[in-house]
Every structure is written in structure tokens, then in C-alpha cells.
């Protein structure tokens, strides 16, 4: 009874917060989303762009990530290093992230300084100089980052796994690109990419925290609002064909002492009808210490660690299970995972589903107490899912998931004859043959 009362309270809170979003389409095509909050003294300012590595042509591989580096190397107003100094002097934090589907820049700062932070983000994202000398200085830095990644066995593992899953989709390429493409970047190429995607019609400004929405709109109009909106290039991202059969690859690496394992299935894209059922399915399997996998794999000593979840992709999404274990445990672990999947499907109860939904909603509520997490979820919903209702009515829609919806995930997607699997073992780890 208490469980359902808590769920009801959370749903009520979510309905209230959904109504608080202040959304404006600026004349130049930019989207402004403000969520004022009186429960905090902080403000998170995010600028999101619908561009990531899947939007690149082959000779541009790594360009979205490279541009993220370059934007911190000087703007029309700020010299190299000045942006970090300004934000840090105000007690704030500034950073950025590039993925396969999006790029975003963000500042978290105390509310008296949000206008200064907005000006910094405006200069950073709209007024980068892309100095030729700085481009040449940045290339070896990014190439060294790429090489360090190759020195990490888990980076190699994930890159090989995505190449195994995707044969057509650009998801098969690494975000950082390739040494041969990075070396050939020119200012002309970078500027063209920058002007094409870093512009109002391809962006969202998201601000969450102790602010007045009308005042925010006025300030945004003085900065991002005065930029020219241009047509955004139409990038054709090929759809990955349906997988037929099982794909398996084994790697040997002398740098490791335990086995690393990933297995994955194609599942609904984020935001699709079945997606909420997938989240509940994932929570039941591996959501914390009361999950099926924790009890049956971790507590019983079959694995050192495990995880599961989907990639949150707007197309060609995958659900993955990962684990590390002694190499000789490989057959036992794989067999037990498939047994647990079958047992969970056959024995699934309404109570398990309700408990999983409650845990997801509670976890989200706690995470979004931090303004940066709240802003991220809003930006992701608009930019990647392309539907703000995914954020605004997440809890309401999740509450509608029933046992039959979770069972449908098993039936439609988690097949014993259609998955991709990769195993990495020590160089002499022949026990996992």
C-alpha cells in the first residue's frame, strides 16, 4: 500500500514539473527551454546540437569530437584559456560532451552569475575562431587521446563489439575518428562543418535552476537569438538491416587477467512504444542488489561484475549485458544468463513489474534533484529523442507499463538465435575456448 502511495505522489510531482517548462521557438529557429526551480541556488546552462559522429562523412570521421576540443581554443571575445578562467573564478564548472548522436556544452554555476555563464557559452559555441595554428596544435593532442584509448583493452572491446553489431550503420565507427582522417582536417573543412551544424536551427538552449524565464528569454535573444538561422544539411543515416543469426567474436589480450564479455540484441529505439517496457525489463534483470543478476550471478560468485541496459539510441538501438569473470567461467556464465532470461520471462509477476517501475521513478526523481541532470534529460529528450514529452511525461507513461509489455520485450527481441557476442580473454586464456 505504501509503495503505491509513493508512486502516486511521485506521479503528481511529475505532472507539476511537466507544467513548469517554459518553451520558446526563437525567430531564427533556435529552441529555448527553461525550467525555473526555487528548490536550488544553482543554475545549469546547456547548449545542445543535433550532431555527433553518425552525422559525419567518412573523411570527416572524428570531426564532431575534434570541434569540441577546438571551441575551447579561443573565440572572438576570449583568448585561449580565458573561458575556463572566467567560469572557475565564479565558482562554476564548464565542460562538453560529444556522442554518436549529439554534442552539448554546459556550465553549472551559482544563480547570481548565470548571465556571465550564458555569455561564455554563447561565445564558446557561436563565435569560435578555429585558428589554423591552434588546429595544428590540437591534432597531435587528439591523436594521442586516440592512441591511449587503443591502449585500454575495454576501449578495444567496445569498438570491436560495435563493429560486430553494425555492418551498415555509422554507429560502427568510433566517436574519436581515425588517425588518417584527423591528420587531414583543414580549417576550411572544420569551418564548413561548424557553420553547418553549430547554428540556431540545429540547437537548443536549456536552462534549469533559480532563474526567471522571461529574463532568460531576454538575455538569450541578445546572444543566441541574434545569430542567423541557416538550412541544416540533410544527412542520410543508413538503417542497419535486420540481423540474421548469431555473431560471435573472440579476442585475446596479454594485458588482461580476467575475461570480458558483452552480448547484445537489437531492441526498440528510445521513445518508441515498446521502449518503456524495455526499461522495466532492464531494471528487473540488473537494477541494484535485489535484481535477478545480482542475486544469481554476483552473489553466487559466477562473475566479478555485470551490467545491463540499452544504449538510448534514436535508431538501431541495442540492449547489452556485460560481465567480467574468470576465463574458465565463460560457459557457465553464458548458460546461466540464458537460463535467467527464460526463468524471468516464465515467472514474471505483476508485483515485480510494479516494484521495478517504482524504483526507476524514485531513482529518476533523486537524480534530477541536481540541476545538471535535469537539464541533461531535457536536452537529450529534445535533441536525441526529438520529443520533449519523453521528458515531461516519462513517469506517467512508465506507470502504464504492464507485465504483458515486459513479456513482449522477451518475445520480440531477446532471441536465443539472434544476438551479437564478443569475448575477450587473456592471451593464454584457452580455458574459455
Short mmCIF file of C-alpha atoms in Angstrom, two decimals:
data_model
loop_
_atom_site.label_atom_id
_atom_site.label_comp_id
_atom_site.label_asym_id
_atom_site.label_seq_id
_atom_site.Cartn_x
_atom_site.Cartn_y
_atom_site.Cartn_z
CA UNK A 1 0.00 0.00 0.00
CA UNK A 2 2.82 2.41 0.94
CA UNK A 3 4.59 1.51 -2.29
CA UNK A 4 1.66 2.61 -4.44
CA UNK A 5 1.12 5.74 -2.35
CA UNK A 6 4.73 6.75 -3.01
CA UNK A 7 4.27 6.07 -6.72
CA UNK A 8 1.15 8.26 -6.74
CA UNK A 9 2.95 11.13 -5.03
CA UNK A 10 5.82 10.95 -7.49
CA UNK A 11 3.42 10.97 -10.43
CA UNK A 12 1.74 14.07 -9.02
CA UNK A 13 5.14 15.78 -8.65
CA UNK A 14 5.98 14.86 -12.22
CA UNK A 15 2.74 16.37 -13.56
CA UNK A 16 3.55 19.62 -11.74
CA UNK A 17 7.13 19.74 -13.01
CA UNK A 18 5.96 18.99 -16.55
CA UNK A 19 3.89 22.18 -16.50
CA UNK A 20 6.88 24.28 -15.42
CA UNK A 21 8.78 24.09 -18.70
CA UNK A 22 8.96 27.45 -20.43
CA UNK A 23 9.43 26.71 -24.14
CA UNK A 24 10.04 29.25 -26.89
CA UNK A 25 10.86 28.96 -30.58
CA UNK A 26 13.14 31.88 -31.34
CA UNK A 27 12.70 33.72 -34.67
CA UNK A 28 15.97 32.30 -36.03
CA UNK A 29 14.91 28.69 -35.38
CA UNK A 30 16.66 28.06 -32.05
CA UNK A 31 14.74 26.32 -29.28
CA UNK A 32 14.76 27.77 -25.76
CA UNK A 33 13.70 25.56 -22.86
CA UNK A 34 13.73 26.94 -19.32
CA UNK A 35 12.79 25.14 -16.13
CA UNK A 36 12.73 27.56 -13.19
CA UNK A 37 13.36 25.93 -9.81
CA UNK A 38 13.06 27.50 -6.39
CA UNK A 39 14.49 24.49 -4.58
CA UNK A 40 18.10 25.31 -5.51
CA UNK A 41 20.63 28.13 -5.62
CA UNK A 42 22.28 26.66 -8.72
CA UNK A 43 21.72 27.05 -12.44
CA UNK A 44 22.63 24.63 -15.22
CA UNK A 45 23.04 26.14 -18.69
CA UNK A 46 23.25 23.70 -21.60
CA UNK A 47 23.59 24.26 -25.34
CA UNK A 48 22.72 21.17 -27.39
CA UNK A 49 23.42 20.46 -31.06
CA UNK A 50 21.92 17.66 -33.09
CA UNK A 51 25.25 16.47 -34.43
CA UNK A 52 27.58 13.67 -33.46
CA UNK A 53 29.81 11.14 -35.17
CA UNK A 54 26.94 9.48 -37.09
CA UNK A 55 26.43 12.77 -38.98
CA UNK A 56 29.97 12.74 -40.39
CA UNK A 57 31.06 11.69 -43.87
CA UNK A 58 33.90 9.19 -43.91
CA UNK A 59 36.61 11.83 -44.47
CA UNK A 60 35.12 13.77 -41.54
CA UNK A 61 35.38 10.92 -39.03
CA UNK A 62 36.29 12.42 -35.66
CA UNK A 63 35.32 15.97 -36.68
CA UNK A 64 32.46 16.43 -34.19
CA UNK A 65 34.78 15.41 -31.35
CA UNK A 66 37.66 17.49 -32.72
CA UNK A 67 35.44 20.57 -32.92
CA UNK A 68 34.52 20.14 -29.27
CA UNK A 69 38.23 20.46 -28.47
CA UNK A 70 38.69 23.41 -30.81
CA UNK A 71 35.88 25.51 -29.39
CA UNK A 72 37.81 25.84 -26.11
CA UNK A 73 40.84 27.17 -28.00
CA UNK A 74 39.67 30.75 -28.48
CA UNK A 75 36.68 32.85 -29.55
CA UNK A 76 36.19 36.35 -30.95
CA UNK A 77 35.93 37.67 -27.39
CA UNK A 78 38.00 35.26 -25.30
CA UNK A 79 41.57 34.11 -25.82
CA UNK A 80 42.75 30.54 -25.25
CA UNK A 81 42.32 29.57 -21.59
CA UNK A 82 40.21 32.61 -20.70
CA UNK A 83 36.86 30.78 -20.74
CA UNK A 84 37.96 28.25 -18.12
CA UNK A 85 39.46 31.03 -16.01
CA UNK A 86 36.23 33.10 -16.05
CA UNK A 87 33.92 30.23 -15.09
CA UNK A 88 36.26 28.88 -12.42
CA UNK A 89 36.69 32.37 -10.92
CA UNK A 90 32.92 32.47 -10.47
CA UNK A 91 32.94 29.08 -8.73
CA UNK A 92 31.36 27.29 -11.68
CA UNK A 93 32.13 24.30 -13.82
CA UNK A 94 32.28 24.16 -17.62
CA UNK A 95 32.57 21.12 -19.84
CA UNK A 96 31.29 19.48 -23.01
CA UNK A 97 30.50 16.08 -24.44
CA UNK A 98 30.34 14.53 -27.89
CA UNK A 99 28.46 11.31 -28.61
CA UNK A 100 27.40 9.49 -31.73
CA UNK A 101 24.07 11.36 -31.78
CA UNK A 102 24.66 14.76 -30.16
CA UNK A 103 27.13 17.34 -28.86
CA UNK A 104 26.49 19.58 -25.87
CA UNK A 105 28.24 22.29 -23.87
CA UNK A 106 27.33 23.04 -20.28
CA UNK A 107 28.00 25.26 -17.29
CA UNK A 108 26.86 24.73 -13.72
CA UNK A 109 27.08 27.87 -11.61
CA UNK A 110 25.54 29.78 -8.68
CA UNK A 111 22.44 31.70 -9.77
CA UNK A 112 23.87 35.26 -9.41
CA UNK A 113 26.30 34.51 -12.25
CA UNK A 114 24.08 32.81 -14.82
CA UNK A 115 24.20 35.78 -17.23
CA UNK A 116 28.00 35.70 -17.35
CA UNK A 117 27.82 31.95 -17.96
CA UNK A 118 25.33 32.45 -20.79
CA UNK A 119 27.65 34.93 -22.48
CA UNK A 120 30.54 32.48 -22.16
CA UNK A 121 28.52 29.64 -23.70
CA UNK A 122 27.38 31.94 -26.50
CA UNK A 123 30.94 32.91 -27.35
CA UNK A 124 32.15 29.34 -27.00
CA UNK A 125 29.58 27.79 -29.33
CA UNK A 126 28.82 30.58 -31.81
CA UNK A 127 32.00 32.66 -32.04
CA UNK A 128 34.88 30.18 -32.17
CA UNK A 129 37.81 31.43 -34.25
CA UNK A 130 39.12 27.99 -35.31
CA UNK A 131 42.60 29.41 -35.64
CA UNK A 132 44.75 27.48 -38.10
CA UNK A 133 47.74 27.35 -35.78
CA UNK A 134 45.56 26.00 -32.95
CA UNK A 135 44.11 23.35 -35.28
CA UNK A 136 47.59 22.03 -36.00
CA UNK A 137 48.45 22.10 -32.28
CA UNK A 138 45.27 20.20 -31.41
CA UNK A 139 45.77 17.35 -33.90
CA UNK A 140 48.59 15.56 -32.02
CA UNK A 141 46.67 16.01 -28.75
CA UNK A 142 43.58 14.26 -30.13
CA UNK A 143 45.68 11.60 -31.89
CA UNK A 144 47.43 10.87 -28.58
CA UNK A 145 43.99 10.56 -26.95
CA UNK A 146 43.04 8.07 -29.67
CA UNK A 147 46.22 6.05 -29.11
CA UNK A 148 45.71 5.99 -25.35
CA UNK A 149 42.24 4.62 -26.00
CA UNK A 150 43.74 1.78 -28.02
CA UNK A 151 45.97 1.01 -25.04
CA UNK A 152 42.85 0.35 -22.97
CA UNK A 153 41.55 -3.20 -23.57
CA UNK A 154 37.94 -2.22 -22.78
CA UNK A 155 38.02 0.51 -25.44
CA UNK A 156 39.15 -2.08 -27.97
CA UNK A 157 36.46 -4.47 -26.74
CA UNK A 158 33.63 -1.94 -27.22
CA UNK A 159 34.86 -0.80 -30.62
CA UNK A 160 35.03 -4.40 -31.81
CA UNK A 161 31.58 -5.10 -30.39
CA UNK A 162 30.00 -2.20 -32.28
CA UNK A 163 31.68 -3.34 -35.49
CA UNK A 164 30.21 -6.78 -34.87
CA UNK A 165 26.68 -5.42 -34.33
CA UNK A 166 26.64 -2.79 -37.07
CA UNK A 167 27.62 -3.59 -40.63
CA UNK A 168 25.95 -0.64 -42.38
CA UNK A 169 25.11 1.94 -39.71
CA UNK A 170 27.72 4.63 -38.87
CA UNK A 171 27.38 3.56 -35.24
CA UNK A 172 30.12 1.11 -36.16
CA UNK A 173 32.70 3.93 -36.26
CA UNK A 174 34.39 5.31 -33.11
CA UNK A 175 33.47 8.84 -31.99
CA UNK A 176 37.10 9.94 -31.90
CA UNK A 177 37.61 9.01 -35.56
CA UNK A 178 40.81 7.72 -37.13
CA UNK A 179 44.35 8.99 -37.20
CA UNK A 180 44.32 9.27 -41.00
CA UNK A 181 41.16 11.40 -41.05
CA UNK A 182 42.22 13.65 -38.16
CA UNK A 183 45.55 14.43 -39.80
CA UNK A 184 43.75 15.67 -42.94
CA UNK A 185 41.41 18.10 -41.18
CA UNK A 186 41.78 21.62 -42.58
CA UNK A 187 40.37 24.89 -41.33
CA UNK A 188 38.15 25.04 -44.41
CA UNK A 189 36.63 21.60 -43.68
CA UNK A 190 36.20 22.33 -39.99
CA UNK A 191 34.62 25.72 -40.66
CA UNK A 192 32.14 24.20 -43.11
CA UNK A 193 31.12 21.52 -40.58
CA UNK A 194 30.94 24.13 -37.80
CA UNK A 195 28.78 26.57 -39.78
CA UNK A 196 26.50 23.75 -40.95
CA UNK A 197 25.66 22.24 -37.58
CA UNK A 198 26.53 24.87 -34.93
CA UNK A 199 23.70 27.21 -35.72
CA UNK A 200 20.22 28.16 -34.43
CA UNK A 201 18.13 25.76 -36.48
CA UNK A 202 20.11 22.83 -35.10
CA UNK A 203 20.33 23.79 -31.44
CA UNK A 204 18.55 24.04 -28.12
CA UNK A 205 19.41 26.28 -25.18
CA UNK A 206 18.34 24.56 -21.95
CA UNK A 207 18.46 26.40 -18.63
CA UNK A 208 17.40 24.86 -15.32
CA UNK A 209 17.59 26.43 -11.87
CA UNK A 210 16.93 29.62 -9.97
CA UNK A 211 16.06 31.93 -12.87
CA UNK A 212 13.18 33.99 -14.23
CA UNK A 213 12.10 32.57 -17.63
CA UNK A 214 11.20 35.97 -19.11
CA UNK A 215 14.54 37.39 -18.09
CA UNK A 216 16.30 34.36 -19.54
CA UNK A 217 14.46 34.82 -22.83
CA UNK A 218 15.54 38.47 -23.00
CA UNK A 219 19.19 37.55 -22.43
CA UNK A 220 19.09 34.67 -24.90
CA UNK A 221 17.63 37.00 -27.55
CA UNK A 222 20.65 39.30 -27.04
CA UNK A 223 23.04 36.42 -27.66
CA UNK A 224 21.92 33.24 -29.43
CA UNK A 225 18.78 34.97 -30.70
CA UNK A 226 20.72 37.39 -32.91
CA UNK A 227 22.51 34.63 -34.85
CA UNK A 228 21.38 33.83 -38.38
CA UNK A 229 19.43 30.59 -38.86
CA UNK A 230 20.53 28.63 -41.91
CA UNK A 231 19.30 25.43 -43.57
CA UNK A 232 20.70 22.37 -41.81
CA UNK A 233 22.34 19.79 -44.10
CA UNK A 234 20.18 16.72 -44.59
CA UNK A 235 22.32 13.77 -43.57
CA UNK A 236 21.13 10.35 -44.67
CA UNK A 237 21.96 7.94 -41.85
CA UNK A 238 21.54 4.40 -43.21
CA UNK A 239 19.41 1.98 -41.23
CA UNK A 240 21.08 -1.22 -40.09
CA UNK A 241 19.42 -4.24 -41.77
CA UNK A 242 17.79 -6.83 -39.54
CA UNK A 243 20.34 -9.23 -38.11
CA UNK A 244 20.11 -12.86 -39.12
CA UNK A 245 21.63 -15.45 -36.84
CA UNK A 246 24.30 -15.24 -34.17
CA UNK A 247 27.51 -13.22 -34.45
CA UNK A 248 30.45 -14.11 -32.24
CA UNK A 249 33.99 -12.83 -31.96
CA UNK A 250 36.77 -13.80 -29.58
CA UNK A 251 39.72 -11.55 -28.74
CA UNK A 252 42.91 -12.35 -26.85
CA UNK A 253 44.81 -9.65 -25.00
CA UNK A 254 48.00 -10.09 -22.95
CA UNK A 255 47.17 -7.01 -20.83
CA UNK A 256 44.21 -8.57 -19.01
CA UNK A 257 43.85 -11.27 -16.36
CA UNK A 258 40.08 -11.82 -16.46
CA UNK A 259 37.51 -12.36 -19.18
CA UNK A 260 35.38 -9.50 -20.51
CA UNK A 261 32.07 -10.41 -22.13
CA UNK A 262 29.39 -8.44 -23.99
CA UNK A 263 26.22 -9.83 -25.52
CA UNK A 264 23.59 -7.70 -27.22
CA UNK A 265 20.24 -7.72 -29.01
CA UNK A 266 18.58 -5.18 -31.31
CA UNK A 267 15.70 -3.51 -29.41
CA UNK A 268 13.25 -0.59 -29.82
CA UNK A 269 14.72 2.87 -30.27
CA UNK A 270 14.39 5.31 -27.41
CA UNK A 271 10.97 6.92 -27.41
CA UNK A 272 9.21 4.12 -29.30
CA UNK A 273 6.09 2.46 -27.90
CA UNK A 274 7.88 -0.62 -26.56
CA UNK A 275 10.74 1.35 -25.02
CA UNK A 276 9.26 1.83 -21.54
CA UNK A 277 8.76 -1.94 -21.30
CA UNK A 278 12.44 -2.35 -22.12
CA UNK A 279 13.40 -0.08 -19.20
CA UNK A 280 11.34 -2.16 -16.77
CA UNK A 281 12.80 -5.36 -18.23
CA UNK A 282 16.32 -4.00 -17.65
CA UNK A 283 15.52 -2.89 -14.08
CA UNK A 284 14.20 -6.34 -13.15
CA UNK A 285 17.31 -8.03 -14.51
CA UNK A 286 20.05 -5.84 -13.12
CA UNK A 287 18.70 -2.87 -11.17
CA UNK A 288 20.65 -2.97 -7.93
CA UNK A 289 21.15 -5.58 -5.22
CA UNK A 290 17.66 -7.04 -5.40
CA UNK A 291 17.87 -7.72 -9.14
CA UNK A 292 17.92 -11.16 -10.73
CA UNK A 293 21.50 -10.84 -11.96
CA UNK A 294 22.87 -9.58 -8.65
CA UNK A 295 21.37 -12.50 -6.73
CA UNK A 296 22.21 -15.21 -9.25
CA UNK A 297 25.47 -14.04 -10.82
CA UNK A 298 27.24 -11.68 -8.45
CA UNK A 299 26.27 -13.10 -5.04
CA UNK A 300 26.91 -16.67 -6.16
CA UNK A 301 30.41 -15.80 -7.37
CA UNK A 302 29.98 -16.55 -11.09
CA UNK A 303 31.05 -13.03 -12.09
CA UNK A 304 33.19 -10.24 -10.68
CA UNK A 305 30.91 -7.58 -12.13
CA UNK A 306 27.99 -7.21 -14.51
CA UNK A 307 25.77 -4.56 -16.07
CA UNK A 308 22.90 -4.36 -18.49
CA UNK A 309 20.89 -1.70 -20.29
CA UNK A 310 20.22 -0.21 -23.68
CA UNK A 311 22.24 2.46 -25.48
CA UNK A 312 19.37 5.01 -25.60
CA UNK A 313 19.72 5.43 -29.35
CA UNK A 314 17.09 7.00 -31.62
CA UNK A 315 17.68 4.32 -34.26
CA UNK A 316 19.24 0.84 -34.36
CA UNK A 317 19.23 0.64 -30.57
CA UNK A 318 20.78 -2.31 -28.75
CA UNK A 319 20.30 -3.89 -25.33
CA UNK A 320 23.51 -5.23 -23.83
CA UNK A 321 24.61 -7.44 -20.97
CA UNK A 322 28.22 -7.21 -19.85
CA UNK A 323 30.19 -9.22 -17.33
CA UNK A 324 33.72 -9.87 -16.13
CA UNK A 325 34.68 -13.26 -14.70
CA UNK A 326 37.47 -15.86 -14.52
CA UNK A 327 38.06 -17.10 -18.09
CA UNK A 328 37.14 -20.67 -17.11
CA UNK A 329 33.65 -19.48 -16.11
CA UNK A 330 32.64 -18.40 -19.61
CA UNK A 331 30.40 -21.35 -20.49
CA UNK A 332 28.80 -21.36 -17.03
CA UNK A 333 28.09 -17.62 -17.15
CA UNK A 334 26.58 -17.66 -20.63
CA UNK A 335 24.45 -20.71 -19.85
CA UNK A 336 23.22 -19.17 -16.60
CA UNK A 337 22.39 -15.83 -18.24
CA UNK A 338 20.17 -17.53 -20.81
CA UNK A 339 18.56 -19.61 -18.07
CA UNK A 340 17.83 -16.48 -16.06
CA UNK A 341 16.34 -14.73 -19.05
CA UNK A 342 14.00 -17.68 -19.61
CA UNK A 343 13.14 -18.03 -15.91
CA UNK A 344 12.41 -14.32 -15.56
CA UNK A 345 10.05 -14.45 -18.55
CA UNK A 346 8.25 -17.55 -17.35
CA UNK A 347 7.91 -16.43 -13.71
CA UNK A 348 7.37 -12.70 -14.16
CA UNK A 349 4.78 -11.26 -11.75
CA UNK A 350 2.75 -8.06 -11.62
CA UNK A 351 4.43 -7.26 -8.31
CA UNK A 352 7.93 -7.43 -9.88
CA UNK A 353 6.82 -5.05 -12.61
CA UNK A 354 5.29 -2.55 -10.15
CA UNK A 355 8.36 -2.64 -7.91
CA UNK A 356 10.67 -2.08 -10.88
CA UNK A 357 8.63 0.89 -12.08
CA UNK A 358 8.69 2.42 -8.62
CA UNK A 359 12.49 2.03 -8.39
CA UNK A 360 13.01 3.66 -11.79
CA UNK A 361 10.77 6.62 -10.94
CA UNK A 362 12.33 7.10 -7.49
CA UNK A 363 15.84 6.93 -8.94
CA UNK A 364 14.98 9.50 -11.60
CA UNK A 365 13.46 11.81 -9.02
CA UNK A 366 16.62 11.74 -6.91
CA UNK A 367 18.92 12.19 -9.93
CA UNK A 368 17.00 15.20 -11.18
CA UNK A 369 17.39 17.00 -7.86
CA UNK A 370 20.71 18.07 -9.39
CA UNK A 371 20.10 20.80 -11.95
CA UNK A 372 22.74 19.44 -14.32
CA UNK A 373 20.99 16.06 -14.53
CA UNK A 374 17.62 17.72 -15.03
CA UNK A 375 19.00 19.90 -17.84
CA UNK A 376 20.68 16.90 -19.46
CA UNK A 377 17.44 14.90 -19.52
CA UNK A 378 15.59 17.83 -21.10
CA UNK A 379 18.30 18.36 -23.72
CA UNK A 380 18.50 14.66 -24.52
CA UNK A 381 14.74 14.39 -24.87
CA UNK A 382 14.56 17.30 -27.31
CA UNK A 383 17.75 16.65 -29.27
CA UNK A 384 18.01 12.86 -29.45
CA UNK A 385 14.51 11.52 -28.81
CA UNK A 386 13.07 14.56 -30.65
CA UNK A 387 10.13 14.64 -28.30
CA UNK A 388 10.02 16.77 -25.15
CA UNK A 389 7.07 14.72 -23.95
CA UNK A 390 9.54 11.89 -23.37
CA UNK A 391 10.93 14.00 -20.52
CA UNK A 392 7.72 15.71 -19.42
CA UNK A 393 5.57 12.60 -19.16
CA UNK A 394 8.22 9.95 -18.54
CA UNK A 395 6.82 8.82 -15.19
CA UNK A 396 3.21 8.94 -16.33
CA UNK A 397 3.99 6.78 -19.37
CA UNK A 398 6.20 4.41 -17.40
CA UNK A 399 3.40 3.87 -14.88
CA UNK A 400 1.29 2.42 -17.70
CA UNK A 401 3.71 -0.46 -18.35
CA UNK A 402 2.17 -3.83 -17.52
CA UNK A 403 3.52 -7.35 -17.22
CA UNK A 404 2.43 -8.12 -20.78
CA UNK A 405 4.55 -5.20 -22.05
CA UNK A 406 7.66 -6.57 -20.37
CA UNK A 407 6.95 -10.08 -21.63
CA UNK A 408 6.64 -8.66 -25.13
CA UNK A 409 10.28 -7.47 -24.94
CA UNK A 410 11.39 -11.05 -24.28
CA UNK A 411 9.18 -12.42 -27.05
CA UNK A 412 10.03 -9.91 -29.77
CA UNK A 413 13.65 -9.05 -29.17
CA UNK A 414 15.59 -11.31 -26.78
CA UNK A 415 16.11 -14.26 -29.10
CA UNK A 416 18.38 -17.24 -28.49
CA UNK A 417 19.23 -17.44 -32.17
CA UNK A 418 19.76 -13.74 -32.98
CA UNK A 419 22.35 -11.82 -30.95
CA UNK A 420 25.90 -10.46 -31.11
CA UNK A 421 28.53 -11.61 -28.64
CA UNK A 422 32.14 -10.74 -28.01
CA UNK A 423 34.54 -12.35 -25.55
CA UNK A 424 37.97 -11.01 -24.58
CA UNK A 425 40.29 -13.33 -22.65
CA UNK A 426 43.93 -13.24 -21.54
CA UNK A 427 46.45 -14.17 -24.24
CA UNK A 428 46.89 -17.64 -22.71
CA UNK A 429 43.23 -17.95 -21.70
CA UNK A 430 42.46 -21.11 -23.65
CA UNK A 431 40.09 -22.31 -20.92
CA UNK A 432 37.29 -20.26 -22.49
CA UNK A 433 37.56 -21.99 -25.88
#
